[in-house]
């Protein structure tokens, strides 16, 4: 066994020598392999990244939660409604009551009141999305307060003018002092900062599900405070005109008793809302569904990528087979000499298979580096998330060595079948 | 230890099949004993190359028997012949046939590689042999950096590395100038003196004349044999 391993090691070294002797040709031989392996790595990593992001998002959103958002219905023809001074749409207090009363599978319903306001600190200003929430809301979405304290039951009862903000808001406002205890002007009211959240922001899927404006900063205040100070009327200045709308409940977080009850509950919710609303001014977001949807899109992407990778690997394999055939014609004399000196057919097959495996492995390694480069560029320019796991690299190296060995079988057998006498005579 | 290294009995060789078959060897019987130094001569087409291939186990006789070093090798398959070539035969070719991408010492190691010698023993053995042919200073050169004479000396070292029963040389001086040719022949002489069994194929009558025994081939048959008197006396 040791002697045999020694023999293999010897041939590996020989194969490396042969590769290095003709670097350009070796590189061209490996090119198909490099692209194939590169795309395999990129595909796997982008797929894993997307999955990871979705899973993280589901972690944030919670598997038992159903999010019901009010959405502005598509503008209808000028009708009686446009006569009124503000457009009224979305979830109502009555919806909430009905859900709480009729749905036995629902554990709790949390209302969220969203108001768009400008936030001032001294002379710096940012667009803010002010979310009035109940105290348990933050814990439910895994928001941890890094400094200070979260909103409490007392704040809620007293309708206190306190708020919890994200650290990114502190940065954006250019606050240099300790943000705790400072007061922010939200609209025309003043709020005291009692807590700063750890994370700069949510995952993008989470933001979409919770209908959080990407450009605005979130500011969390007690629900009661929000209802009392800002109410249900929101005014948005748009193109010189002020658009007014009245939304009683911007968002409802419905918590099912168990994760199995999520889908049945969502069906009940949608039938209730269907019967109460004439227009489609609400949407239901289920975190679990998010995963399924993204997997569907991912599946199409994966099929395309697998095809591309397979085609490049096949082309790479053919390239290797082609070059090996040429190499064997070129080295016929060497094969004859080795046969005369006692190499068996098996030794010759082994030698060429090991040489192709070496080509495959080196091509695979370069391909991995190439793939990592592609991933780096993708992440930088498209903002996708990619997750390179060590087993992807192992898998790609394995695939490349296997493809190389497979494409080496025919040339190696051709070499072994050469008649030693004819091979020796070959010039 | 058998005294008869080579024993050919009515060996025939056909090329092709059926009616188109061409018989190149037409019944050659030949006995070569341990320690002999034999030249095989003959015009081209006389069958001496085919005889050489059969002696070297590169080819099998169509009919007849060939015993090498006491073993019947006329019915072996490709694998068996490869093992025999590896263990019992050393080849020296006209055009040296060194592997260009290997160094001198690696070239000498090749037969040992196929008999799976451990690396360290291999190195030691090769160094000994290269020293014997006077090439210790060229170990890590490549064949292209050597003169023809040096290449042939490397090839001789390679042929001897497996302690073969039979050393086969096919026109070993054919590609060399006379000075290098003489040097190579001197090495063969020394090997003969040391008791090696050597068969040498040559066109050169001068070389053949100098050897103790000459076998002349014509039309696939042994035409005549000549033995030097001193050798017979032995």
mmCIF file of C-alpha atoms in Angstrom, chain B residues 49-132:
data_model
loop_
_atom_site.group_PDB
_atom_site.id
_atom_site.type_symbol
_atom_site.label_atom_id
_atom_site.label_comp_id
_atom_site.label_asym_id
_atom_site.label_seq_id
_atom_site.Cartn_x
_atom_site.Cartn_y
_atom_site.Cartn_z
ATOM 1 C CA UNK B 49 14.182 -6.660 -35.308
ATOM 2 C CA UNK B 50 11.250 -9.042 -34.876
ATOM 3 C CA UNK B 51 13.568 -11.511 -33.150
ATOM 4 C CA UNK B 52 14.729 -8.685 -30.917
ATOM 5 C CA UNK B 53 11.138 -7.748 -30.039
ATOM 6 C CA UNK B 54 10.361 -11.331 -29.123
ATOM 7 C CA UNK B 55 13.546 -11.671 -27.076
ATOM 8 C CA UNK B 56 12.616 -8.460 -25.276
ATOM 9 C CA UNK B 57 9.071 -9.690 -24.571
ATOM 10 C CA UNK B 58 7.626 -6.766 -26.480
ATOM 11 C CA UNK B 59 5.990 -9.303 -28.753
ATOM 12 C CA UNK B 60 4.920 -12.951 -28.576
ATOM 13 C CA UNK B 61 5.858 -15.726 -30.973
ATOM 14 C CA UNK B 62 2.990 -16.974 -33.147
ATOM 15 C CA UNK B 63 4.307 -20.532 -32.861
ATOM 16 C CA UNK B 64 7.140 -22.095 -30.953
ATOM 17 C CA UNK B 65 8.406 -21.717 -27.422
ATOM 18 C CA UNK B 66 10.494 -19.082 -25.678
ATOM 19 C CA UNK B 67 11.948 -19.739 -22.255
ATOM 20 C CA UNK B 68 13.605 -16.758 -20.604
ATOM 21 C CA UNK B 69 15.682 -17.397 -17.510
ATOM 22 C CA UNK B 70 13.906 -20.724 -17.086
ATOM 23 C CA UNK B 71 10.336 -19.333 -17.443
ATOM 24 C CA UNK B 72 8.075 -19.985 -20.401
ATOM 25 C CA UNK B 73 7.094 -16.513 -21.588
ATOM 26 C CA UNK B 74 5.608 -17.420 -24.980
ATOM 27 C CA UNK B 75 2.036 -17.636 -23.667
ATOM 28 C CA UNK B 76 1.978 -14.697 -21.285
ATOM 29 C CA UNK B 77 -0.640 -11.953 -21.614
ATOM 30 C CA UNK B 78 0.145 -8.255 -21.814
ATOM 31 C CA UNK B 79 0.325 -7.877 -18.038
ATOM 32 C CA UNK B 80 2.651 -10.869 -17.673
ATOM 33 C CA UNK B 81 4.927 -9.614 -20.447
ATOM 34 C CA UNK B 82 5.084 -6.189 -18.801
ATOM 35 C CA UNK B 83 6.199 -7.767 -15.540
ATOM 36 C CA UNK B 84 8.824 -9.860 -17.329
ATOM 37 C CA UNK B 85 10.170 -6.812 -19.160
ATOM 38 C CA UNK B 86 10.316 -4.988 -15.881
ATOM 39 C CA UNK B 87 12.043 -7.741 -13.888
ATOM 40 C CA UNK B 88 14.251 -9.634 -16.317
ATOM 41 C CA UNK B 89 15.099 -7.456 -19.295
ATOM 42 C CA UNK B 90 17.106 -4.300 -19.728
ATOM 43 C CA UNK B 91 16.737 -2.320 -22.960
ATOM 44 C CA UNK B 92 19.281 -0.046 -24.603
ATOM 45 C CA UNK B 93 17.906 1.661 -27.717
ATOM 46 C CA UNK B 94 19.593 3.256 -30.692
ATOM 47 C CA UNK B 95 17.959 6.608 -30.015
ATOM 48 C CA UNK B 96 18.422 6.360 -26.210
ATOM 49 C CA UNK B 97 14.688 6.847 -25.545
ATOM 50 C CA UNK B 98 15.161 8.841 -22.394
ATOM 51 C CA UNK B 99 12.051 10.660 -21.173
ATOM 52 C CA UNK B 100 12.789 14.326 -21.890
ATOM 53 C CA UNK B 101 10.856 15.878 -19.009
ATOM 54 C CA UNK B 102 12.639 13.755 -16.388
ATOM 55 C CA UNK B 103 16.113 14.369 -15.013
ATOM 56 C CA UNK B 104 18.925 11.859 -15.449
ATOM 57 C CA UNK B 105 18.376 10.243 -12.085
ATOM 58 C CA UNK B 106 14.587 10.149 -12.559
ATOM 59 C CA UNK B 107 15.039 8.445 -15.914
ATOM 60 C CA UNK B 108 17.114 5.718 -14.320
ATOM 61 C CA UNK B 109 14.457 5.328 -11.626
ATOM 62 C CA UNK B 110 11.585 4.587 -14.046
ATOM 63 C CA UNK B 111 11.867 0.745 -14.070
ATOM 64 C CA UNK B 112 12.065 0.739 -10.258
ATOM 65 C CA UNK B 113 8.927 2.884 -10.142
ATOM 66 C CA UNK B 114 7.055 0.108 -11.896
ATOM 67 C CA UNK B 115 8.392 -2.525 -9.512
ATOM 68 C CA UNK B 116 7.244 -0.211 -6.686
ATOM 69 C CA UNK B 117 10.555 0.239 -4.953
ATOM 70 C CA UNK B 118 10.525 2.620 -1.996
ATOM 71 C CA UNK B 119 11.888 6.026 -2.926
ATOM 72 C CA UNK B 120 14.978 6.005 -0.756
ATOM 73 C CA UNK B 121 16.221 2.599 -1.962
ATOM 74 C CA UNK B 122 15.544 3.696 -5.517
ATOM 75 C CA UNK B 123 17.673 6.814 -5.171
ATOM 76 C CA UNK B 124 20.550 4.878 -3.654
ATOM 77 C CA UNK B 125 20.517 2.227 -6.366
ATOM 78 C CA UNK B 126 20.369 4.816 -9.166
ATOM 79 C CA UNK B 127 23.230 6.811 -7.719
ATOM 80 C CA UNK B 128 25.390 3.668 -7.623
ATOM 81 C CA UNK B 129 24.710 2.886 -11.260
ATOM 82 C CA UNK B 130 25.182 6.438 -12.490
ATOM 83 C CA UNK B 131 28.478 6.509 -10.644
ATOM 84 C CA UNK B 132 29.473 3.298 -12.415
#
